[in-house]
Short mmCIF file of C-alpha atoms in Angstrom, two decimals:
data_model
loop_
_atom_site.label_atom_id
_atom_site.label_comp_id
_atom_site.label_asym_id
_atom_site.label_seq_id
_atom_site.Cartn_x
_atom_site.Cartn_y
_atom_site.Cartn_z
CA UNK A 30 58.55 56.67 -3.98
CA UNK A 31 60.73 55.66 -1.31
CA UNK A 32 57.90 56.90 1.42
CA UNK A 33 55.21 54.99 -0.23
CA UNK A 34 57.29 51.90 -0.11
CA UNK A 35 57.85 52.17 3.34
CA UNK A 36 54.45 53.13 4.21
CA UNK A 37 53.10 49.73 2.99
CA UNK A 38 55.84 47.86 4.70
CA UNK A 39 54.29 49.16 7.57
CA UNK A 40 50.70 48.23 6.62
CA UNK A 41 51.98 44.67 5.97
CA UNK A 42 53.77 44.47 9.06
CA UNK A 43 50.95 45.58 11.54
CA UNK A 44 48.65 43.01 9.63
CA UNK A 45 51.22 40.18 9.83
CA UNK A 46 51.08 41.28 13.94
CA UNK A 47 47.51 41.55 14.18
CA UNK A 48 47.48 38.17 12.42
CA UNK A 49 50.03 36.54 14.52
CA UNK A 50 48.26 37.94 17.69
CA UNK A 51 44.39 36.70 16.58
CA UNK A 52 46.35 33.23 16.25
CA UNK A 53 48.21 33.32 19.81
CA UNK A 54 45.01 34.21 21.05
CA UNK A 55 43.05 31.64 19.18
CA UNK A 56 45.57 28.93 20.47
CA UNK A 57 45.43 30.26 24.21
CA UNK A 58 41.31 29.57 23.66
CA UNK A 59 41.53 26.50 21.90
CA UNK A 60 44.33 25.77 25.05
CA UNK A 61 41.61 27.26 27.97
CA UNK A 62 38.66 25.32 26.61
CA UNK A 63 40.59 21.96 26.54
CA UNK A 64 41.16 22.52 29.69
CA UNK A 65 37.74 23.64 31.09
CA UNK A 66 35.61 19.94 32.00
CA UNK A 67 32.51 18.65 29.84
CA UNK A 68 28.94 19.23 31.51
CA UNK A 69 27.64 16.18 33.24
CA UNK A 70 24.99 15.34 35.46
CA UNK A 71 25.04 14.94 39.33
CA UNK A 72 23.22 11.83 39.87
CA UNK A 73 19.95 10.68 38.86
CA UNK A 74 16.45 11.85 38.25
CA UNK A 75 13.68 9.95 40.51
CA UNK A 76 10.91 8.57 39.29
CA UNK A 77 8.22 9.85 40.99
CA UNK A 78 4.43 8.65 41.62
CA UNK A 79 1.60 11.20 42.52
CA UNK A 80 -2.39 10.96 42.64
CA UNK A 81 -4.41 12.85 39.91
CA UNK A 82 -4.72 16.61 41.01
CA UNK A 83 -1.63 16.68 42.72
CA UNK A 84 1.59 18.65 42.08
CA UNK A 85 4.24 16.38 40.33
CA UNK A 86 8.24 17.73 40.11
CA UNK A 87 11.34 16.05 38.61
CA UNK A 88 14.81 17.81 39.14
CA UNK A 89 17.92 17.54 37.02
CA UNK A 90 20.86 18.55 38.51
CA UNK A 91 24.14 19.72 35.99
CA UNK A 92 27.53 20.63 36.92
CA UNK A 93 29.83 22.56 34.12
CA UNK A 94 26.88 23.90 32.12
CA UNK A 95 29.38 26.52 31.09
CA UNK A 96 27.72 28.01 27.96
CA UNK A 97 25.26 25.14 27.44
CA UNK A 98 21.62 25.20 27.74
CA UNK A 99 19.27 22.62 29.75
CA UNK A 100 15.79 21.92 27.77
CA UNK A 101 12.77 19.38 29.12
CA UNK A 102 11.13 17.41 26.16
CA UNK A 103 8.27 14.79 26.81
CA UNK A 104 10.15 11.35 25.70
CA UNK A 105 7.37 9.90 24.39
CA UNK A 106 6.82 12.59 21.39
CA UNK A 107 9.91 14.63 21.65
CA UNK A 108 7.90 17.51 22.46
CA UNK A 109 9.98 20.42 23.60
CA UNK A 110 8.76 21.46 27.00
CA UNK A 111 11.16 24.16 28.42
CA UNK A 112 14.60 25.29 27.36
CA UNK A 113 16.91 26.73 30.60
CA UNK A 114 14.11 28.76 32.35
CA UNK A 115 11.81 29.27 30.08
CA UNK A 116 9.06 27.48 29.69
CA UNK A 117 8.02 26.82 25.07
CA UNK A 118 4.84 24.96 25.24
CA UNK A 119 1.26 26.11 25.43
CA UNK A 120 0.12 23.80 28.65
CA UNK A 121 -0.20 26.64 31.60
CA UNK A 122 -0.03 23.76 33.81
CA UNK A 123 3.94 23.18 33.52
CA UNK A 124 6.55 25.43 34.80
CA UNK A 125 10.15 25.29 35.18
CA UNK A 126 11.87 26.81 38.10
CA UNK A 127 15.95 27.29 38.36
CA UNK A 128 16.62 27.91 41.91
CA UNK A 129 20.28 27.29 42.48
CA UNK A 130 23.09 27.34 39.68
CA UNK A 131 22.80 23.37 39.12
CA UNK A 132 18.94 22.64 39.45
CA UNK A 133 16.41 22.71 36.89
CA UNK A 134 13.35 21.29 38.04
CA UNK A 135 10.05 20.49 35.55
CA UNK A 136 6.71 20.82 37.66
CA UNK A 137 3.31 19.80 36.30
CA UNK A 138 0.48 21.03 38.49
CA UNK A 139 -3.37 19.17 38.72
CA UNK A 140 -1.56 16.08 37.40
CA UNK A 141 -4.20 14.02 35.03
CA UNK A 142 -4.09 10.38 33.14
CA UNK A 143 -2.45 11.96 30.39
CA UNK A 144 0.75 13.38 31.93
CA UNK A 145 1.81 10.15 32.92
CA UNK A 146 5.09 8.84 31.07
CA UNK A 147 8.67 9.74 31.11
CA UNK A 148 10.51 13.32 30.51
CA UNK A 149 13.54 14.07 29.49
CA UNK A 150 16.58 16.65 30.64
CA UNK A 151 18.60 17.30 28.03
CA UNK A 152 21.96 19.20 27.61
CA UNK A 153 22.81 20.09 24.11
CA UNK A 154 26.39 19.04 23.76
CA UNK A 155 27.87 17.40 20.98
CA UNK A 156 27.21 14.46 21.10
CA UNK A 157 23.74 15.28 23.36
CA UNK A 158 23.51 14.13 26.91
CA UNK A 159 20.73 13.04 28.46
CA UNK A 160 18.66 11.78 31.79
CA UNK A 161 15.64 10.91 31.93
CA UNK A 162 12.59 10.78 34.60
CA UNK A 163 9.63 8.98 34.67
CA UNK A 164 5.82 10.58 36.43
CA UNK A 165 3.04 7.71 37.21
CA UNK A 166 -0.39 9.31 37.69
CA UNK A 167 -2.76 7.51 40.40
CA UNK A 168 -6.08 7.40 38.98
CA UNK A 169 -8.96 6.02 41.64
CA UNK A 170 -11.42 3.67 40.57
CA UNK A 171 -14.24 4.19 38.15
CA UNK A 172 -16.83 1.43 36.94
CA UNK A 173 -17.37 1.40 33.32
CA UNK A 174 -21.33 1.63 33.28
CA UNK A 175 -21.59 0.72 28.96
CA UNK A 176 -19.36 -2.61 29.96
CA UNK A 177 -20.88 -3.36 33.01
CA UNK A 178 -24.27 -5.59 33.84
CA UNK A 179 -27.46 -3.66 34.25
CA UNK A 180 -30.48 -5.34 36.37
CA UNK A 181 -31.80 -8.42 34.66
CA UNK A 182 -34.47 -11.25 35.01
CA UNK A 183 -33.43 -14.87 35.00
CA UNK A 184 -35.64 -17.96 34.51
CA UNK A 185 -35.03 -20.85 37.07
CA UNK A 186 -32.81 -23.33 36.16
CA UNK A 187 -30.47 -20.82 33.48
CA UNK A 188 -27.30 -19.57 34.29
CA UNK A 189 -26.42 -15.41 34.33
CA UNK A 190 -23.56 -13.79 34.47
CA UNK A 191 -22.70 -10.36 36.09
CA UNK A 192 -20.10 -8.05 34.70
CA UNK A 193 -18.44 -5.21 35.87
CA UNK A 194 -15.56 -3.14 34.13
CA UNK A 195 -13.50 -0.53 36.51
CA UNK A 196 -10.85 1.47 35.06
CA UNK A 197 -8.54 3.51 37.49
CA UNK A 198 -4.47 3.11 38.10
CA UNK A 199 -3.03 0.75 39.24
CA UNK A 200 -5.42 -1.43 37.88
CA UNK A 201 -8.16 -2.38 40.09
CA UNK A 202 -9.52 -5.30 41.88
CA UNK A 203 -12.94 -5.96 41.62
CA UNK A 204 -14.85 -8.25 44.00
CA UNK A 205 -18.34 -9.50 44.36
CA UNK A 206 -21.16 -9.69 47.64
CA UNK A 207 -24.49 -9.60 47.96
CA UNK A 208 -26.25 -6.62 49.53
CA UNK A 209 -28.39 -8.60 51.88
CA UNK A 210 -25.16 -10.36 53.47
CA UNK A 211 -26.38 -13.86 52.95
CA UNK A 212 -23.32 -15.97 50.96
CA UNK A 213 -23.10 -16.62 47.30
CA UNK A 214 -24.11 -19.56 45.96
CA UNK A 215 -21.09 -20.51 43.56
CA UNK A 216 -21.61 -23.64 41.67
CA UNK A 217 -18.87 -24.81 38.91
CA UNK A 218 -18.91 -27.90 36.59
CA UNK A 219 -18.49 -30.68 37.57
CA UNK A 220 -18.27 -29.58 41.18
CA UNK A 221 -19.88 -29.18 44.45
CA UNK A 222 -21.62 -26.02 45.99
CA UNK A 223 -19.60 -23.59 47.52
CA UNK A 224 -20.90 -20.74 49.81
CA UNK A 225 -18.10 -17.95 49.63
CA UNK A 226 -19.11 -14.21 51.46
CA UNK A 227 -17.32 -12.39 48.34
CA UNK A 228 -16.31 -13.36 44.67
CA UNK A 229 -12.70 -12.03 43.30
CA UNK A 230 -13.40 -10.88 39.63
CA UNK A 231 -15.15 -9.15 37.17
CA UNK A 232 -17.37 -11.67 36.15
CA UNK A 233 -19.50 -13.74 38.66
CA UNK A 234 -20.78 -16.71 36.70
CA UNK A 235 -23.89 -18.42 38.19
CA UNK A 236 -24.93 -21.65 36.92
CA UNK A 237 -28.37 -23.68 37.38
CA UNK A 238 -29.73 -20.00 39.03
CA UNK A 239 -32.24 -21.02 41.94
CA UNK A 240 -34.71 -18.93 43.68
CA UNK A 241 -32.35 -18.44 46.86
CA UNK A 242 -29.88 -16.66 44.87
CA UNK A 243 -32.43 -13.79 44.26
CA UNK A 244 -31.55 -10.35 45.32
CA UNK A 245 -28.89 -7.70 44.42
CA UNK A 246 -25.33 -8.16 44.16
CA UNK A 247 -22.70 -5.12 44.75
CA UNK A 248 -19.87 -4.95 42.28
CA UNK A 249 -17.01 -3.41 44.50
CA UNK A 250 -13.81 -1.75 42.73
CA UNK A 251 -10.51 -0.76 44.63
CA UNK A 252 -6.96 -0.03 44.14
CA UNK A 253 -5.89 1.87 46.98
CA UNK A 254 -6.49 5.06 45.98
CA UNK A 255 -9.59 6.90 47.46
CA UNK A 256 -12.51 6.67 47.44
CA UNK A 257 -13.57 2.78 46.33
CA UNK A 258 -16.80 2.62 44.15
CA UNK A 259 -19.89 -0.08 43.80
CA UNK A 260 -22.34 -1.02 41.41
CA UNK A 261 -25.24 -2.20 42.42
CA UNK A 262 -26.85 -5.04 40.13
CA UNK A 263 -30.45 -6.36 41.02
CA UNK A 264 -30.91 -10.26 40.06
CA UNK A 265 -34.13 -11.60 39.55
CA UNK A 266 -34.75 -15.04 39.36
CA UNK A 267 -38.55 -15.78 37.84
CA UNK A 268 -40.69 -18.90 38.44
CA UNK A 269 -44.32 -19.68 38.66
CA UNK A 270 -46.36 -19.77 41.84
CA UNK A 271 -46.20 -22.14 44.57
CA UNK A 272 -48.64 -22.01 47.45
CA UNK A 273 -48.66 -23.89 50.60
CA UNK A 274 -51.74 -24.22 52.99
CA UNK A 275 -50.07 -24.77 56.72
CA UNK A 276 -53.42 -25.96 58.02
CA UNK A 277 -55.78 -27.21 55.50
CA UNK A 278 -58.65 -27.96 57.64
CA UNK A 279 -59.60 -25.40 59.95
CA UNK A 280 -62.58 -24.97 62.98
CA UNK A 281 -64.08 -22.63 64.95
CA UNK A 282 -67.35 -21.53 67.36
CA UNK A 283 -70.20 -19.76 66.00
CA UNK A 284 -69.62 -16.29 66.30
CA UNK A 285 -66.01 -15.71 66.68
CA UNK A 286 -63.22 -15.06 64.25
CA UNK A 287 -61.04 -17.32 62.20
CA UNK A 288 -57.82 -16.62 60.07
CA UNK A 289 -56.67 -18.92 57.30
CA UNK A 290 -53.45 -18.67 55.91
CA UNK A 291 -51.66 -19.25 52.65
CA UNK A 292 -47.61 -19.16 52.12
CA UNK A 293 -46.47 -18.06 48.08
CA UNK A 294 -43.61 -18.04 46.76
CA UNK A 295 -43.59 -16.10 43.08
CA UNK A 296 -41.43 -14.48 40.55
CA UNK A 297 -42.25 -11.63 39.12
CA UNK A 298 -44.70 -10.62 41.91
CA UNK A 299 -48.23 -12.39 41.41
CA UNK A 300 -51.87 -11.55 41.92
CA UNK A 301 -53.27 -13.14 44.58
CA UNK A 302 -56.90 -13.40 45.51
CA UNK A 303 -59.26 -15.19 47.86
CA UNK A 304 -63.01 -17.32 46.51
CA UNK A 305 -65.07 -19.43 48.60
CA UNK A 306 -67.20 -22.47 47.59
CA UNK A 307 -65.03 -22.89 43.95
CA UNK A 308 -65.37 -25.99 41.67
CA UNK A 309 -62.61 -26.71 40.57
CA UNK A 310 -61.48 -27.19 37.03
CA UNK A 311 -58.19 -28.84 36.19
CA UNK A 312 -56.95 -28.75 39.59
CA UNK A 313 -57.77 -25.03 39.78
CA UNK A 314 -60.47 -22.73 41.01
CA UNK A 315 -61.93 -20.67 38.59
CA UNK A 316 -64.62 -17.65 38.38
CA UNK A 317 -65.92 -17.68 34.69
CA UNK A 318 -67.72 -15.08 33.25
CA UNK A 319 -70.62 -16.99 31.79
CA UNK A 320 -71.44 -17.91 35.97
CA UNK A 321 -71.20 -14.85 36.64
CA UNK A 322 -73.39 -13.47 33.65
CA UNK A 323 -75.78 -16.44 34.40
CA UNK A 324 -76.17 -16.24 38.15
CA UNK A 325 -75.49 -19.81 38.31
CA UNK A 326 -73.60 -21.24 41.39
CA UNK A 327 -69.85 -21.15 40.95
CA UNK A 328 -67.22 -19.79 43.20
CA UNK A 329 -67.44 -16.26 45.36
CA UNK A 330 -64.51 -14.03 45.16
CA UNK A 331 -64.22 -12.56 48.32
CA UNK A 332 -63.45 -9.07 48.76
CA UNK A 333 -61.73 -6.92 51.66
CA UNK A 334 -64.83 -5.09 53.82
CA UNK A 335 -66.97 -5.71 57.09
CA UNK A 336 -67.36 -9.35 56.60
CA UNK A 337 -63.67 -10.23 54.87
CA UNK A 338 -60.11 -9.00 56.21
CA UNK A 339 -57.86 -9.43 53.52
CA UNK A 340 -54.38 -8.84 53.59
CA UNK A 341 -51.15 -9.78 52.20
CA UNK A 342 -46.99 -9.67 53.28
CA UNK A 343 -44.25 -9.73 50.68
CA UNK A 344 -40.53 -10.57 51.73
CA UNK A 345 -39.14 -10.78 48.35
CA UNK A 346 -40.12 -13.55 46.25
CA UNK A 347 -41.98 -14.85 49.50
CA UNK A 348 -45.14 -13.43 50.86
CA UNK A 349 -48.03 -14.44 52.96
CA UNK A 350 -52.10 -14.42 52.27
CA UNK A 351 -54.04 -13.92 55.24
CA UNK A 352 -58.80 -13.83 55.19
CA UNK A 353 -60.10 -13.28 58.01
CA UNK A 354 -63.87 -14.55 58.56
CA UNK A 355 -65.74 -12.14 61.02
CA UNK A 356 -68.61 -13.60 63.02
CA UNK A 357 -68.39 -16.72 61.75
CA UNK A 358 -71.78 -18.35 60.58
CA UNK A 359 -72.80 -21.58 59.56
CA UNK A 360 -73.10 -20.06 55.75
CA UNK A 361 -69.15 -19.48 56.23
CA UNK A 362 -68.98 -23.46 56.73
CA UNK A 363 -67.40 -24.51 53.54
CA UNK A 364 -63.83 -24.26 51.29
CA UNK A 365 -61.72 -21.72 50.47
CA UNK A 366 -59.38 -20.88 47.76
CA UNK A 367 -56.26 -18.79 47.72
CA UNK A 368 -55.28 -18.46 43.91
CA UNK A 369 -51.90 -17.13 42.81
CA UNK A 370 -50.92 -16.34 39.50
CA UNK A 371 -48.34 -14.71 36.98
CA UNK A 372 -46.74 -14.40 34.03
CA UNK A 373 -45.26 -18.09 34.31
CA UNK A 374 -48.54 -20.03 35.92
CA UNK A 375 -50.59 -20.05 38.84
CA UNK A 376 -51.52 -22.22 41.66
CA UNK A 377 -54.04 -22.84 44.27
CA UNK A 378 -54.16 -23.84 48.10
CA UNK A 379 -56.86 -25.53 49.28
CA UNK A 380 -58.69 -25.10 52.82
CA UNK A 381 -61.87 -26.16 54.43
CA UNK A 382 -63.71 -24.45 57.19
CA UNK A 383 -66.17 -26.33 59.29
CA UNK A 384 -67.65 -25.21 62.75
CA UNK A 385 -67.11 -26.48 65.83
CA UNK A 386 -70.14 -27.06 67.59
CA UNK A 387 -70.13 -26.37 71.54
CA UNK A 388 -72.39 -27.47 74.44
CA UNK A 389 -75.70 -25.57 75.00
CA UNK A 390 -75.65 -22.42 77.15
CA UNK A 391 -71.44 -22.36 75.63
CA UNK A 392 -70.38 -19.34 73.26
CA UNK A 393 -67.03 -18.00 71.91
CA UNK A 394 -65.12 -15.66 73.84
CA UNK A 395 -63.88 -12.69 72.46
CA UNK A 396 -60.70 -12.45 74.29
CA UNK A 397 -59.47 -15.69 72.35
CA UNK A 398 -61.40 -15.80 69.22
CA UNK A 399 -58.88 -16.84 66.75
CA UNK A 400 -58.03 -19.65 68.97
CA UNK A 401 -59.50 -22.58 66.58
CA UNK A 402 -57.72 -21.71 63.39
CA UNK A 403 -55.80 -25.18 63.29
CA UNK A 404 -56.30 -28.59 62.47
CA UNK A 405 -58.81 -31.44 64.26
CA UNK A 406 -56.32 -32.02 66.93
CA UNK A 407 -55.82 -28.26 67.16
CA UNK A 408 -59.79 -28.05 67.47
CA UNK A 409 -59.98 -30.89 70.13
CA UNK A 410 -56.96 -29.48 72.33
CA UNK A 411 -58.87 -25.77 72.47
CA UNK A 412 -62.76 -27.59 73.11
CA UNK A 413 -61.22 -29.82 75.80
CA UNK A 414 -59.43 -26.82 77.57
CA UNK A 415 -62.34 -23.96 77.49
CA UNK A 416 -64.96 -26.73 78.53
CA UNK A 417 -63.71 -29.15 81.20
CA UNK A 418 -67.17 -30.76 81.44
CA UNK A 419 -66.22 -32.56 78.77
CA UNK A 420 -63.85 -36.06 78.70
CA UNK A 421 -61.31 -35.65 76.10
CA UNK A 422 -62.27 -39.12 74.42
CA UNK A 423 -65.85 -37.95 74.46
CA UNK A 424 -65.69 -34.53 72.58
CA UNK A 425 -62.98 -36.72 70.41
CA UNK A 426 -65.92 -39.17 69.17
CA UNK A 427 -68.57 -36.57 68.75
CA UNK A 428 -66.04 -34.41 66.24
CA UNK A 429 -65.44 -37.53 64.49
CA UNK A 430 -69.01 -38.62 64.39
CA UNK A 431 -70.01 -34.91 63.02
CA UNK A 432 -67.64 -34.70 60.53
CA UNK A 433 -68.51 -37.93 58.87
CA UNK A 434 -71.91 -37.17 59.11
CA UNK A 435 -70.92 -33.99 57.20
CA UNK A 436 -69.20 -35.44 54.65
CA UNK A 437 -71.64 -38.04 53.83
CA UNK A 438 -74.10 -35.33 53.32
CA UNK A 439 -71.59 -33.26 50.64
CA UNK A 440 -70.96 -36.48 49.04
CA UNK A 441 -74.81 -37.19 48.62
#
């Protein structure tokens, strides 16, 4: 009895030791960890700006981590990124490397539009410090084609306005010129015309369009990140035909060759055509059918071949109608028509060939037979020079004389 009694004296004693030990020790912890300093960062994390496709990093730098653990979450979304070296989501394109005891950078590789925003090192103390760093992703230019003017077709006289929409970071600046190099005509109300080599904004608005202000304009987008990009947008400004005859009365020699001439302007791009000997009706030359069907006289459209050069120049909206009359005849004597038409109207120019009648024994010399394409003074200048047998005044009267005589004889 006695032994059993002292046997769980002992027991109780080597528990009260054990439990008066566990608490020494538990005090010497309690003691060491008072001592031992809170984590903390060492300074800050940098903000950092990189193109898209580059390589983007942001370090966080701790000090007394102790037992602690450093994680990267995405501010926006609290999305857990990385916790101390290991790396929790699913995008291969992030990483974290831990190459000294303090350092825990967050890399993003082929940086895009979306990974731009702020991220957060966190240390998971009680209460939870944190830093945070922010990534801005350069994005170059790119013109929004859906928001953006396509080619279009103005009347004269209404206003248009180009657009052009260019995303890209930073946000870019968009400016206007035209391709050809000539100004812009820029015309506000109220206001005077101004002629400016560019236009600063998305939208160029042109009021009271005119036919000068034809032609394409280049939408240009920049924001200093490589490369810039351009739109090109074609304008076209549409009126009816206008014709101009420079010389209206043209002569020449038997024999030789003559050239008459027309000048159009048009928008959209007319038909153009040459008749001799028209009536006109309305103020225009016309070939109707029933004449035709009839045989009855009416006007002779002229065709390009032996007797008839035709040709024709377009610069834009302008161009240039050019017949040539080979071997000119006295059955060439007569008036001409160059008809332009389109969509929008037509019009006519007017010219009248006569023959210039030259001493006996006298003919036309090929090396200068397009010499008496101009007008009576034109015709006078090139007689009196080619045949100085002649006294200006003379050959002056006996033009004058034949022409009246001529036009007596149409009128009869």
């Amino acid at each position: 009895m006695e032994k059993l009694l002292q046997s769980t004296l002992f027991v109780i004693l080597i528990m009260a030791t054990k439990c008066g030990s566990g608490t020494a020790q538990s005090q010497h912890h309690e003691s060491n960890s008072q001592l031992d300093p809170d984590p903390e960062f060492i300074g800050f994390i940098n903000n950092v700006t990189y193109p898209a496709g580059r390589e983007a990093i942001l370090a966080c730098s701790v000090r007394n981590l102790g037992k602690n653990k450093v994680g990267w979450l995405r501010a926006s979304d609290q999305t857990v990124l990385a916790l101390q070296g290991r790396v929790v989501t699913h995008n291969a394109r992030i990483s974290v490397m831990h190459q000294d005891m303090h350092t825990w950078k967050l890399k993003i590789s082929k940086l895009r539009e979306s990974d731009r925003g702020c991220y957060m090192c966190q240390i998971n103390t009680s209460p939870m410090k944190k830093q945070v760093g922010c990534i801005d992703v350069q994005v170059p230019p790119d013109i929004i084609n859906e928001e953006s003017s396509a080619d279009l077709a103005v009347q004269e006289g209404e206003d248009a306005t180009l657009t052009c929409k260019a995303t890209g970071n930073p946000q870019p600046r968009v400016i206007w010129r035209r391709e050809d190099g000539e100004m812009i005509l820029i015309r506000k109300p109220g206001s005077r015309e101004l002629m400016k080599e560019s236009y600063n904004g998305s939208s160029l608005r042109l009021l009271r369009l005119e036919r000068r202000q034809m032609g394409a304009y280049l939408c240009i987008a920049s924001n200093d990140v490589p490369p810039a990009v351009s739109k090109r947008v074609s304008l076209s400004v549409q009126f009816a035909p206008m014709v101009r005859a420079p010389s209206q009365l043209l002569g020449t020699p038997l024999g030789s060759d003559v050239q008459l001439e027309c000048q159009v302007e048009a928008s959209p791009s007319p038909v153009s055509y040459w008749l001799k000997g028209a009536r006109t009706s309305n103020g225009f030359a016309s070939v109707s059918a029933a004449s035709l069907e009839s045989g009855s006289p009416g006007p002779e459209m002229l065709l390009d071949g032996p007797k008839y050069g035709i040709t024709e120049r377009r610069d834009g909206y302008r161009g240039v109608m050019l017949l040539v009359v080979r071997s000119f005849s006295p059955s060439d004597v007569g008036t001409y028509h160059c008809v332009s038409t389109n969509s929008l109207g037509r019009a006519e120019g007017t010219l009248r060939l006569y023959e210039i009648k030259l001493h006996p024994g006298a003919s036309a010399s090929n090396d200068d037979h397009l010499n008496y394409i101009g007008g009576l003074e034109e015709a006078r200048n090139a007689a009196c020079r080619r045949h100085t047998r002649w006294h200006p005044l003379l050959a002056t009267l006996l033009l004058l004389l034949w022409m009246r005589t001529n036009l007596r004889a149409g009128g009869a």
